[in-house]
XYZ file of C-alpha atoms in Angstrom:
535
model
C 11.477 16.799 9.920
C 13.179 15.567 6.571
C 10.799 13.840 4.217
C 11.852 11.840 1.303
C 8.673 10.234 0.362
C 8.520 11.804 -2.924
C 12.140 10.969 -3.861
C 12.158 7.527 -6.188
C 14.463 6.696 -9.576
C 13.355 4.452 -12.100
C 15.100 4.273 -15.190
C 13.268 3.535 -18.243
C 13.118 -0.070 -18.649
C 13.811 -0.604 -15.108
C 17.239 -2.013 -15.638
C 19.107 -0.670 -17.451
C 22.904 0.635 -16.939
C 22.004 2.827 -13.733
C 22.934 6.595 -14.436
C 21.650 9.169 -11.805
C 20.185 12.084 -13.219
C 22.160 15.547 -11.834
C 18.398 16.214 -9.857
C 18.378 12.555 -8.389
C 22.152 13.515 -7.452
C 21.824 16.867 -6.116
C 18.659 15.595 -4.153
C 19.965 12.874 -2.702
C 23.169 14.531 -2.154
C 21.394 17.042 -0.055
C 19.357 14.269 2.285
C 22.588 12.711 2.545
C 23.943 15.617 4.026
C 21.922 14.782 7.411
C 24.305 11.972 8.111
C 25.777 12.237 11.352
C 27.823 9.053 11.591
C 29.539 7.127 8.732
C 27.541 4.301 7.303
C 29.205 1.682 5.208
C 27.754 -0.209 2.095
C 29.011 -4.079 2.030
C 28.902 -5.330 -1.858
C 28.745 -8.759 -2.209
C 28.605 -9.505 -6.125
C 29.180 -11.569 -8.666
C 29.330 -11.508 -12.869
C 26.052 -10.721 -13.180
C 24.493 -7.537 -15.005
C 22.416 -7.082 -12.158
C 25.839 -6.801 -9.761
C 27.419 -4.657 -12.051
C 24.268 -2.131 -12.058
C 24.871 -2.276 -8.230
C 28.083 -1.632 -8.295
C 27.215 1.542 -10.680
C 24.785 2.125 -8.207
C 27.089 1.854 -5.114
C 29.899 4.195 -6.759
C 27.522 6.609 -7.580
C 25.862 6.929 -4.360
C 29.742 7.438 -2.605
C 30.623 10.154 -4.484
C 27.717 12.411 -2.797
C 28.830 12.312 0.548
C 32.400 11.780 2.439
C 30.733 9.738 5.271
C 29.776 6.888 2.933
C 31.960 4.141 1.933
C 32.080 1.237 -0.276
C 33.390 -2.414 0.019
C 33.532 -5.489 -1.845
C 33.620 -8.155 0.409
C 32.716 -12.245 -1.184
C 30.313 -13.876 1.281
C 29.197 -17.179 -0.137
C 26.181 -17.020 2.827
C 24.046 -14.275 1.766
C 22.640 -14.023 -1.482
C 24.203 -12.396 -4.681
C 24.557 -9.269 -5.835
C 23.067 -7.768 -2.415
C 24.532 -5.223 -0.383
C 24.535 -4.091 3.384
C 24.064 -1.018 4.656
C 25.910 -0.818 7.937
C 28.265 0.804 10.544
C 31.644 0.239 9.900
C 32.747 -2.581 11.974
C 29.293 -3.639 12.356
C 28.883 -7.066 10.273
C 25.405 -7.034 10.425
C 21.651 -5.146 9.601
C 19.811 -3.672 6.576
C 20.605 -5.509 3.546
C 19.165 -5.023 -0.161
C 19.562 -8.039 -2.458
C 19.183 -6.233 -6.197
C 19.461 -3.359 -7.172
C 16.607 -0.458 -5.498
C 15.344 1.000 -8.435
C 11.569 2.407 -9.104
C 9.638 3.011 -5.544
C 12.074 1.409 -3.725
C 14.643 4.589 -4.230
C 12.714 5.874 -1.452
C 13.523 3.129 1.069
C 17.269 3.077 0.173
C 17.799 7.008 0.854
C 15.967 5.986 4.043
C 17.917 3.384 5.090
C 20.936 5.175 4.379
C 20.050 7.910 6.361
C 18.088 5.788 8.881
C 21.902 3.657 9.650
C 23.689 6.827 9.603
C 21.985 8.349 12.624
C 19.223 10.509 11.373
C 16.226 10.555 13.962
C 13.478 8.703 12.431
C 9.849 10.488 12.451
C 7.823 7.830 14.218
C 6.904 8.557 17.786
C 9.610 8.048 21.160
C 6.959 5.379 22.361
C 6.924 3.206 18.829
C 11.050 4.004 18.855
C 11.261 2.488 22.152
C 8.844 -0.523 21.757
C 11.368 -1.650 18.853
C 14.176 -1.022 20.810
C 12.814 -3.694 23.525
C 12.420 -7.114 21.219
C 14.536 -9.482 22.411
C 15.975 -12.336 20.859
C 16.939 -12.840 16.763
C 14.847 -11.526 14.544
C 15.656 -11.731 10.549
C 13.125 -10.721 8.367
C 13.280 -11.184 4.864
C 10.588 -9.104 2.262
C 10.254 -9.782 -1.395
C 9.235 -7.039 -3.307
C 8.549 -5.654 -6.241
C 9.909 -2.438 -7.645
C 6.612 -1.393 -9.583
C 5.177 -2.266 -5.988
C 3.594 0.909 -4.716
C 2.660 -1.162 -1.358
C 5.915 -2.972 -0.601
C 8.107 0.643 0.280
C 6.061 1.028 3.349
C 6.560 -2.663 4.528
C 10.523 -2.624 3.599
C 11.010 0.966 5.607
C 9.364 -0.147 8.807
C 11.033 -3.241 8.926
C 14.667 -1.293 8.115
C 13.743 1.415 10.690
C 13.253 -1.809 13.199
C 16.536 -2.783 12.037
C 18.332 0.303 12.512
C 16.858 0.618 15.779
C 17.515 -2.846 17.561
C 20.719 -4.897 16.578
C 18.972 -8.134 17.503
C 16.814 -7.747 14.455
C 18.409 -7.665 10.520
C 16.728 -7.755 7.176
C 16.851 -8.723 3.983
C 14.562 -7.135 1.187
C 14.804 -8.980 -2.072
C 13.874 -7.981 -5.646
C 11.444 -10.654 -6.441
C 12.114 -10.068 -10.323
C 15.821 -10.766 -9.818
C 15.390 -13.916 -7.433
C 12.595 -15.465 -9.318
C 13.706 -19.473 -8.432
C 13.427 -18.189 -4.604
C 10.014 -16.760 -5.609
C 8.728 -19.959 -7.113
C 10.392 -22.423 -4.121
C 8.097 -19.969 -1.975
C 5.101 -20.115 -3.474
C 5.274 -16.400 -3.305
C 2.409 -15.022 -5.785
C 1.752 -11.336 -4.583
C 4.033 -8.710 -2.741
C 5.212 -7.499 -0.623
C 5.854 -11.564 0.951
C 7.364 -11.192 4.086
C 8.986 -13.919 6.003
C 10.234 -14.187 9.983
C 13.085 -16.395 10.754
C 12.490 -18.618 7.120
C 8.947 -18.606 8.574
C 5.900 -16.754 6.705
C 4.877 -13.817 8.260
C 2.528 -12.083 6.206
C 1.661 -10.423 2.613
C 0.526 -7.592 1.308
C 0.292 -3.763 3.119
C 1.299 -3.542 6.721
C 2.219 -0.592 9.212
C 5.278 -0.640 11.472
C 2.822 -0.340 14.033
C 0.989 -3.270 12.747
C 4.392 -5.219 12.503
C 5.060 -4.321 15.832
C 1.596 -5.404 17.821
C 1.826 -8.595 15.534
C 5.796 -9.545 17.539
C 4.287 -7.929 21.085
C 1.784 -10.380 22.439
C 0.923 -7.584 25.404
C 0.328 -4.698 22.354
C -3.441 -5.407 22.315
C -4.637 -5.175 25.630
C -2.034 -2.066 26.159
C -3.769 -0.497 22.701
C -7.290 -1.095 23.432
C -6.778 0.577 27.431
C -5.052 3.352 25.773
C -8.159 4.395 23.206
C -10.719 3.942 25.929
C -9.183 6.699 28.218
C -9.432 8.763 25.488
C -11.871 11.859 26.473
C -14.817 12.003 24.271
C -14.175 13.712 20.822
C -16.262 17.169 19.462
C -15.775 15.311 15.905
C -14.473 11.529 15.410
C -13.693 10.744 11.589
C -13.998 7.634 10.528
C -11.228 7.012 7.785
C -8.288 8.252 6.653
C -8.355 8.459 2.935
C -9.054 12.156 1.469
C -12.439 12.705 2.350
C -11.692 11.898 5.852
C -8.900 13.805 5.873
C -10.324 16.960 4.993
C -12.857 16.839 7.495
C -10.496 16.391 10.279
C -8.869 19.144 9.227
C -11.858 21.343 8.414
C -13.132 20.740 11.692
C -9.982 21.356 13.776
C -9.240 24.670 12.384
C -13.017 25.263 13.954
C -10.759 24.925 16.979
C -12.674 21.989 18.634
C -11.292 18.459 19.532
C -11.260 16.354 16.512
C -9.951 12.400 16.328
C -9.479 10.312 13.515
C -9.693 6.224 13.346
C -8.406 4.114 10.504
C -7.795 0.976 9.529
C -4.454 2.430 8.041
C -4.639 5.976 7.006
C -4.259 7.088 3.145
C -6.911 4.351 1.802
C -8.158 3.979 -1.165
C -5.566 6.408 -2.080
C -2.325 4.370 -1.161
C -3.500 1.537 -3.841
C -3.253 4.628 -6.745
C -0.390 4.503 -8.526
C -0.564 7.695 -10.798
C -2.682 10.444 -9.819
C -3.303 13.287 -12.804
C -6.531 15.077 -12.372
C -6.028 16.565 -8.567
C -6.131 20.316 -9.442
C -2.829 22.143 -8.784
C -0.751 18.991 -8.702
C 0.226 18.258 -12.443
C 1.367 14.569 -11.360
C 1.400 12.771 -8.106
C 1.380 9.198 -6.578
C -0.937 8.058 -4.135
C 2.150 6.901 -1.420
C 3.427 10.805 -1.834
C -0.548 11.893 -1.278
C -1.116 9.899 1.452
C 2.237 11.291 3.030
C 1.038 14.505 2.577
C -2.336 14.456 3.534
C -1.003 12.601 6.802
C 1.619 15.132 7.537
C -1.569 17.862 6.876
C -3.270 16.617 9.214
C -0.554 16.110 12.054
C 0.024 20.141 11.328
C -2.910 20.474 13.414
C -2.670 18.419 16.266
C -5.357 15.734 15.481
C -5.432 12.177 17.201
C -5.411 9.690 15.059
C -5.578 6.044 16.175
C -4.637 3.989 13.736
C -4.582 0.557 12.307
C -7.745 0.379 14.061
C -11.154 -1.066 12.594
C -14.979 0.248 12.674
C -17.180 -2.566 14.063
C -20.647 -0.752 15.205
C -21.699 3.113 15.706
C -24.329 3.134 18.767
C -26.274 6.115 18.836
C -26.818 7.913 22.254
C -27.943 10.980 23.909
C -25.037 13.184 23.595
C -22.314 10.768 22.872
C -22.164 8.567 19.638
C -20.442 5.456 20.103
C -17.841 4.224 17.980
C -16.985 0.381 18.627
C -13.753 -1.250 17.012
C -12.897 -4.868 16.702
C -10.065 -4.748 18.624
C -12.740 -4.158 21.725
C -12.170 -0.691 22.149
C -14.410 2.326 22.022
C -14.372 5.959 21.417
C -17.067 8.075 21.575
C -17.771 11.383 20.317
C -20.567 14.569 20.090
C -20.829 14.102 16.448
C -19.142 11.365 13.618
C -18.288 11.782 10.075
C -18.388 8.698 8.018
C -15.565 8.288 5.683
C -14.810 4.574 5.262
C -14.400 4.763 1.283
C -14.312 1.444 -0.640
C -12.444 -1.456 -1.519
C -11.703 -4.022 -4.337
C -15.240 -5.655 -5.589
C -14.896 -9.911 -5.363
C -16.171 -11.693 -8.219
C -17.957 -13.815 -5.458
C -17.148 -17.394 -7.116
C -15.725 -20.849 -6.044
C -11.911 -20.913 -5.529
C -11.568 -17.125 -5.346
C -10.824 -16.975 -1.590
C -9.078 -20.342 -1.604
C -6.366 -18.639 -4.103
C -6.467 -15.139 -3.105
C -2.757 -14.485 -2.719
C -1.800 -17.597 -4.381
C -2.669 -16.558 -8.101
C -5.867 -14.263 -7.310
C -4.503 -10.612 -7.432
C -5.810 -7.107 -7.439
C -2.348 -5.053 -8.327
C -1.010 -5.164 -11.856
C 1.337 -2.781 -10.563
C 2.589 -4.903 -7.129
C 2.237 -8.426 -8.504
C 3.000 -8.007 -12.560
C 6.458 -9.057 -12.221
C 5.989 -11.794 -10.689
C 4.189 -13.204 -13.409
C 6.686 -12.552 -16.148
C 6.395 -15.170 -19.119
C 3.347 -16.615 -17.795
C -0.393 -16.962 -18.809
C -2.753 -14.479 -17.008
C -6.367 -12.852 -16.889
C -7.602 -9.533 -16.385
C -11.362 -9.772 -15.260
C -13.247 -6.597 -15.913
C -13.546 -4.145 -19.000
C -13.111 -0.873 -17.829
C -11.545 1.973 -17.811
C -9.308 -0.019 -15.115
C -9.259 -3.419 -16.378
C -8.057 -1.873 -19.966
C -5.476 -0.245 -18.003
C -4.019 -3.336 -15.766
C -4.248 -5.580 -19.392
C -2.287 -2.931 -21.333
C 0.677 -2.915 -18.217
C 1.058 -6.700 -17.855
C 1.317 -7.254 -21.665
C 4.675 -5.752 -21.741
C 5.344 -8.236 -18.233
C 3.565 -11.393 -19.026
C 3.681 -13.707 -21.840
C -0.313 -13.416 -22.772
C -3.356 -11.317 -21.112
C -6.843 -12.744 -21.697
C -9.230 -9.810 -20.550
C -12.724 -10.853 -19.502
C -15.670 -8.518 -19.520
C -19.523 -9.618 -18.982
C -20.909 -7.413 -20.650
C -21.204 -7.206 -24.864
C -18.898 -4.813 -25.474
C -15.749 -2.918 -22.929
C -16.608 0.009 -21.286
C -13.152 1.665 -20.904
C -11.992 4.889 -23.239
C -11.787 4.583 -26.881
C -8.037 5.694 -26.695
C -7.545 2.584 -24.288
C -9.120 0.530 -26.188
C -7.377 1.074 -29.034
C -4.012 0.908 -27.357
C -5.066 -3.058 -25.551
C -6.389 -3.642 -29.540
C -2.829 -2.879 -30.749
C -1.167 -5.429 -28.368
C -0.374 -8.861 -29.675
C -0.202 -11.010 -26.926
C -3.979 -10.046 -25.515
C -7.231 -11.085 -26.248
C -10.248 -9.755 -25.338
C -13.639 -12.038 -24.571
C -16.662 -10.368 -23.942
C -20.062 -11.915 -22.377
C -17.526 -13.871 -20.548
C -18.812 -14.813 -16.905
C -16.034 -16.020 -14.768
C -17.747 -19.001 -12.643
C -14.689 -21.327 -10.746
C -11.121 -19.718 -10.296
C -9.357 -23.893 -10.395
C -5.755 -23.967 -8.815
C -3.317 -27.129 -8.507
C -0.527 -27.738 -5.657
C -1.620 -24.794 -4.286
C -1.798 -22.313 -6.720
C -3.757 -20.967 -9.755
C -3.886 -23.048 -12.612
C -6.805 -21.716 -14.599
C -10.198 -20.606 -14.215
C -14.112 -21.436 -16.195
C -15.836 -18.804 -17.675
C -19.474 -19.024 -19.140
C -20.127 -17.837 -22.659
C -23.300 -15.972 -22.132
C -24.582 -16.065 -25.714
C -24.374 -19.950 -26.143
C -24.179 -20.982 -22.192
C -21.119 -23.099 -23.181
C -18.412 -23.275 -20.100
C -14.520 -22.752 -21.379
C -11.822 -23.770 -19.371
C -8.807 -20.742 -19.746
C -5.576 -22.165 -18.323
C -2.657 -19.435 -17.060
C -1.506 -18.670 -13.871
C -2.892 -15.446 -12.556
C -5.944 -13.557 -12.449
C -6.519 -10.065 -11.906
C -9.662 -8.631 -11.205
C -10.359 -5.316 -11.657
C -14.403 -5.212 -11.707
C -14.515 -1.919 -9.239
C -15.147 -0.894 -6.078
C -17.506 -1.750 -2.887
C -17.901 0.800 0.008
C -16.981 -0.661 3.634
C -20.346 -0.142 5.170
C -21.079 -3.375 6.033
C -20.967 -2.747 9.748
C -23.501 0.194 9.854
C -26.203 -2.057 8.052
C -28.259 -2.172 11.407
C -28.088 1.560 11.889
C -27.530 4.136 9.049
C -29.719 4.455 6.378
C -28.264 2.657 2.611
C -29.406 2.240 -1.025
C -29.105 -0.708 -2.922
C -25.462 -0.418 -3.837
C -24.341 -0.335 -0.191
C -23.453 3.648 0.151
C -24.516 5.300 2.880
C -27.608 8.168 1.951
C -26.752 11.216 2.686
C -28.409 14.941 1.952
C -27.007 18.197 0.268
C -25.299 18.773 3.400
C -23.620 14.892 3.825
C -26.154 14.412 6.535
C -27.374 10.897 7.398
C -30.832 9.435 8.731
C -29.220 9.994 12.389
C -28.669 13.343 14.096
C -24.816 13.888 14.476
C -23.863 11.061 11.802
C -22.490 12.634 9.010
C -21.020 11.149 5.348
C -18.474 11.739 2.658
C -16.634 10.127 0.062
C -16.805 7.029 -1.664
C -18.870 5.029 0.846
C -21.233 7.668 0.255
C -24.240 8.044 -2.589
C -22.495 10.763 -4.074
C -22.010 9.971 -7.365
C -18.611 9.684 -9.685
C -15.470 8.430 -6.503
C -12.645 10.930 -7.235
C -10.646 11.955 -5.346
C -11.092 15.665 -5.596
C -14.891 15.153 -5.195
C -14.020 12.886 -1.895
C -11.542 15.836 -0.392
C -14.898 18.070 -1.210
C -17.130 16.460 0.490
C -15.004 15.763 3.079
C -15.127 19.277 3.990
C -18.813 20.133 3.628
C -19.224 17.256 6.017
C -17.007 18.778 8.572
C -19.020 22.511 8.366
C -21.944 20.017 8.961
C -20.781 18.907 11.662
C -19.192 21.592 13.089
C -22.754 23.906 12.886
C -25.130 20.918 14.245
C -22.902 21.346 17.798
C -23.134 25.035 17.541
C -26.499 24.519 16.715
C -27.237 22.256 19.968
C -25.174 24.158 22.459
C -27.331 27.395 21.659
């Protein structure tokens, strides 16, 4: 099966004059090579720079295969520049409105190939549950193209379009259509819209998409996971830790299952990943692909976009419950549930989450160009975010509560160097304060003199670490203070057959590497407690 997850072009300010490198070229020319019907690109432009990068773009893009063409055509109903990829004769589909630059690369070389009659890798059954909608269906997705989440959301939808002619879409460079954006009230991405009616934001699976348009997906879902046979090993997560235990245990050649909430994790929120030995540079998306495709190699069930609610303890059977109301059980479980982003737990933080309140310098930076915003938290991370939305924003005020920052010298430095940040230590954020629906500012305490400061500006990040997702086993398996689950030398827990790994465990420093190890170690666990009990 073809993969182009790793392929992506981003030129070095992000927009300039665009110029395929002869690798981007001789890639793409090769994927492109998988067409089997001829797919024509629809430019509508105007005297923009932006349309004339496009058009660049476009001619570039033509010249690498002979079943791609290229028309100007004015259209004073869709927006401008934008261009459709479609059949010829076809007036309708997959449109991009800017220019796909950065991640987004990926999703263009999809779509192309996606409209010109390669078979798509998602499953006959998913295939044909698109193929069913009825009715109009235009989605429109604003994105980002720093935005390491929006790709994911902008391929399923195209794939839905390329599958079903009653559905089209529209995915829009956020950056480029920034009076859209405001009109909106569109403050994180991806922003997706159904029919000019929200829809959703942030990550979501075509799956996900697709139970969210079929009101009978649920009930269907929930009877197909219960008739699943009882599992030798059920992991719980999907990021690397969980991953490597499914695959440690099926090539022990017993029946091994994997449920997620979306598989990758942790992971698929990592932009650049440095330090994960034989693999000089990486991305989390590409990882996550990967690791995904890894495990698939051998055959493993995974059910997906599926929640933990409660592990019951039995005789020979462990219990897994999900929220959806379904439940799989299994001889023995590794839990792999990893983290997520740590709240700062303060009035108006919920209330604006979304609408100001942000996690992803990466995904929601642009959207704050020439504005006012915060970075809450003095690490190694917070440095990091502060340092990337300087060169975005028009000022960063970084918070951290403690006396001094905690992050790297050499980042440090670099955030010092940077004229448009300030740093405030002993700053306690207390109130995040929004108006007409969005941030407007938020109160810190000064924790030498007490004294409350109100910082206006228009975003806040917070970056103040990471929580594991072990709520839901609080009644059950054993914890420490922090939340992570206690585990031996061996990942075992306080209850026979429940095994750990990763970062919802009490191992210490949350790397990845250190995740895909324990991972493993969990799975030989596992795999010698049922030898062990059958002997």
């Amino acid at each position: 099966m073809l993969a182009v997850s790793g392929l992506f072009y981003l030129n070095k300010d992000n927009r300039e004059k665009i110029m395929l490198d002869e690798d981007i070229k001789s890639q793409l020319k090769s994927y492109l090579g998988h067409l089997t019907s001829p797919v024509e690109l629809v430019a509508t432009l105007d005297d923009s720079e932006s349309a004339r990068e496009m058009k660049d773009l476009l001619d570039a893009i033509v010249t690498l295969s002979d079943q791609i063409t290229v028309v100007e055509r004015a259209n004073d109903n869709v927006r401008k520049p934008s261009f459709l990829i479609t059949n010829q004769g076809v007036d309708s589909g997959l449109r991009f409105a800017g220019v796909p630059l950065g991640q987004e690369f990926t999703s263009l070389a999809l779509a192309l190939l996606q409209v010109g009659g390669y078979p798509p890798k998602e499953s006959q059954e998913i295939q044909e549950r698109v193929r069913c909608f009825e009715g109009k269906l235009h989605f429109e997705t604003y994105y980002s193209i720093t935005c390491h989440n929006c790709p994911g959301v902008v391929q399923a939808l195209n794939l839905m379009t390329a599958l079903n002619s009653n559905i089209t879409h529209t995915a829009i460079d956020g950056a480029l259509f920034h009076e859209e954006v405001e009109k909106r009230k569109i403050m994180g991405v991806p922003a997706v819209f159904l029919n000019g009616v929200f829809f959703g934001q942030g990550r979501m699976t075509l799956e996900e998409i697709i139970n969210r348009l079929d009101k009978n997906a649920t009930t269907q879902t929930i009877k197909n996971i219960n008739q699943k046979k009882p599992f030798d090993v059920l992991v719980v997560g999907g990021g690397p830790a969980g991953a490597t235990a499914a695959i440690y245990a099926a090539r022990k050649g017993i029946r091994t299952g994997i449920v997620a909430e979306r598989f990758g994790g942790q992971v698929l929120d990592t932009v650049d990943i440095e330090n994960f030995i034989s693999i000089p540079r990486t991305e989390g998306q590409q990882l996550a692909a990967e690791m995904e495709r890894h495990v698939k190699h051998y055959g493993i069930d995974i059910v997906d976009s599926q929640r933990a609610k409660a592990l019951i303890p039995g005789g020979d059977l462990i219990e897994i419950r999900l929220e959806s109301g379904a439940a799989l059980l299994s001889k023995t479980v590794i839990l792999a549930t990893g983290a997520r982003w740590r709240l700062m737990n303060v009035p108006g933080e919920e209330m604006y989450r979304t609408k100001g309140v942000t996690f992803c310098p990466h995904c929601d930076g642009p959207l704050f160009k020439g504005k006012r915003v915060a970075v809450i938290g003095g690490g190694n991370s917070g440095v990091e975010a502060a340092i990337d939305l300087a060169g975005v924003v028009d000022h960063v005020s970084l918070l951290e509560f403690l006396p001094a920052m905690r992050a790297d010298e050499v980042l440090q430095r670099k955030l010092r160097s940077l004229l448009n940040v300030d740093i405030i230590v002993n700053a306690q954020t207390t109130e995040v304060l929004g108006k007409d629906g969005k941030v407007c500012g938020l109160n810190y305490k000064n924790r030498e003199t007490e004294e409350i400061v109100y910082l206006p500006l228009e975003g806040i990040f917070v970056q103040i670490g990471l929580l594991p997702n072990t709520d839901w086993l609080k009644e059950t398996v054993a914890l420490n203070s922090m939340g992570e689950i206690i585990i031996d030398t061996h990942g075992k827990t306080n209850i026979a057959g429940v095994f750990a790994a990763g970062d919802c465990s009490c191992v210490p420093y949350k790397q990845i590497v250190i995740a895909a190890g324990e991972g493993a170690k969990a799975a030989l666990s596992a795999f010698d407690y049922l030898v062990r009990a059958s002997a």
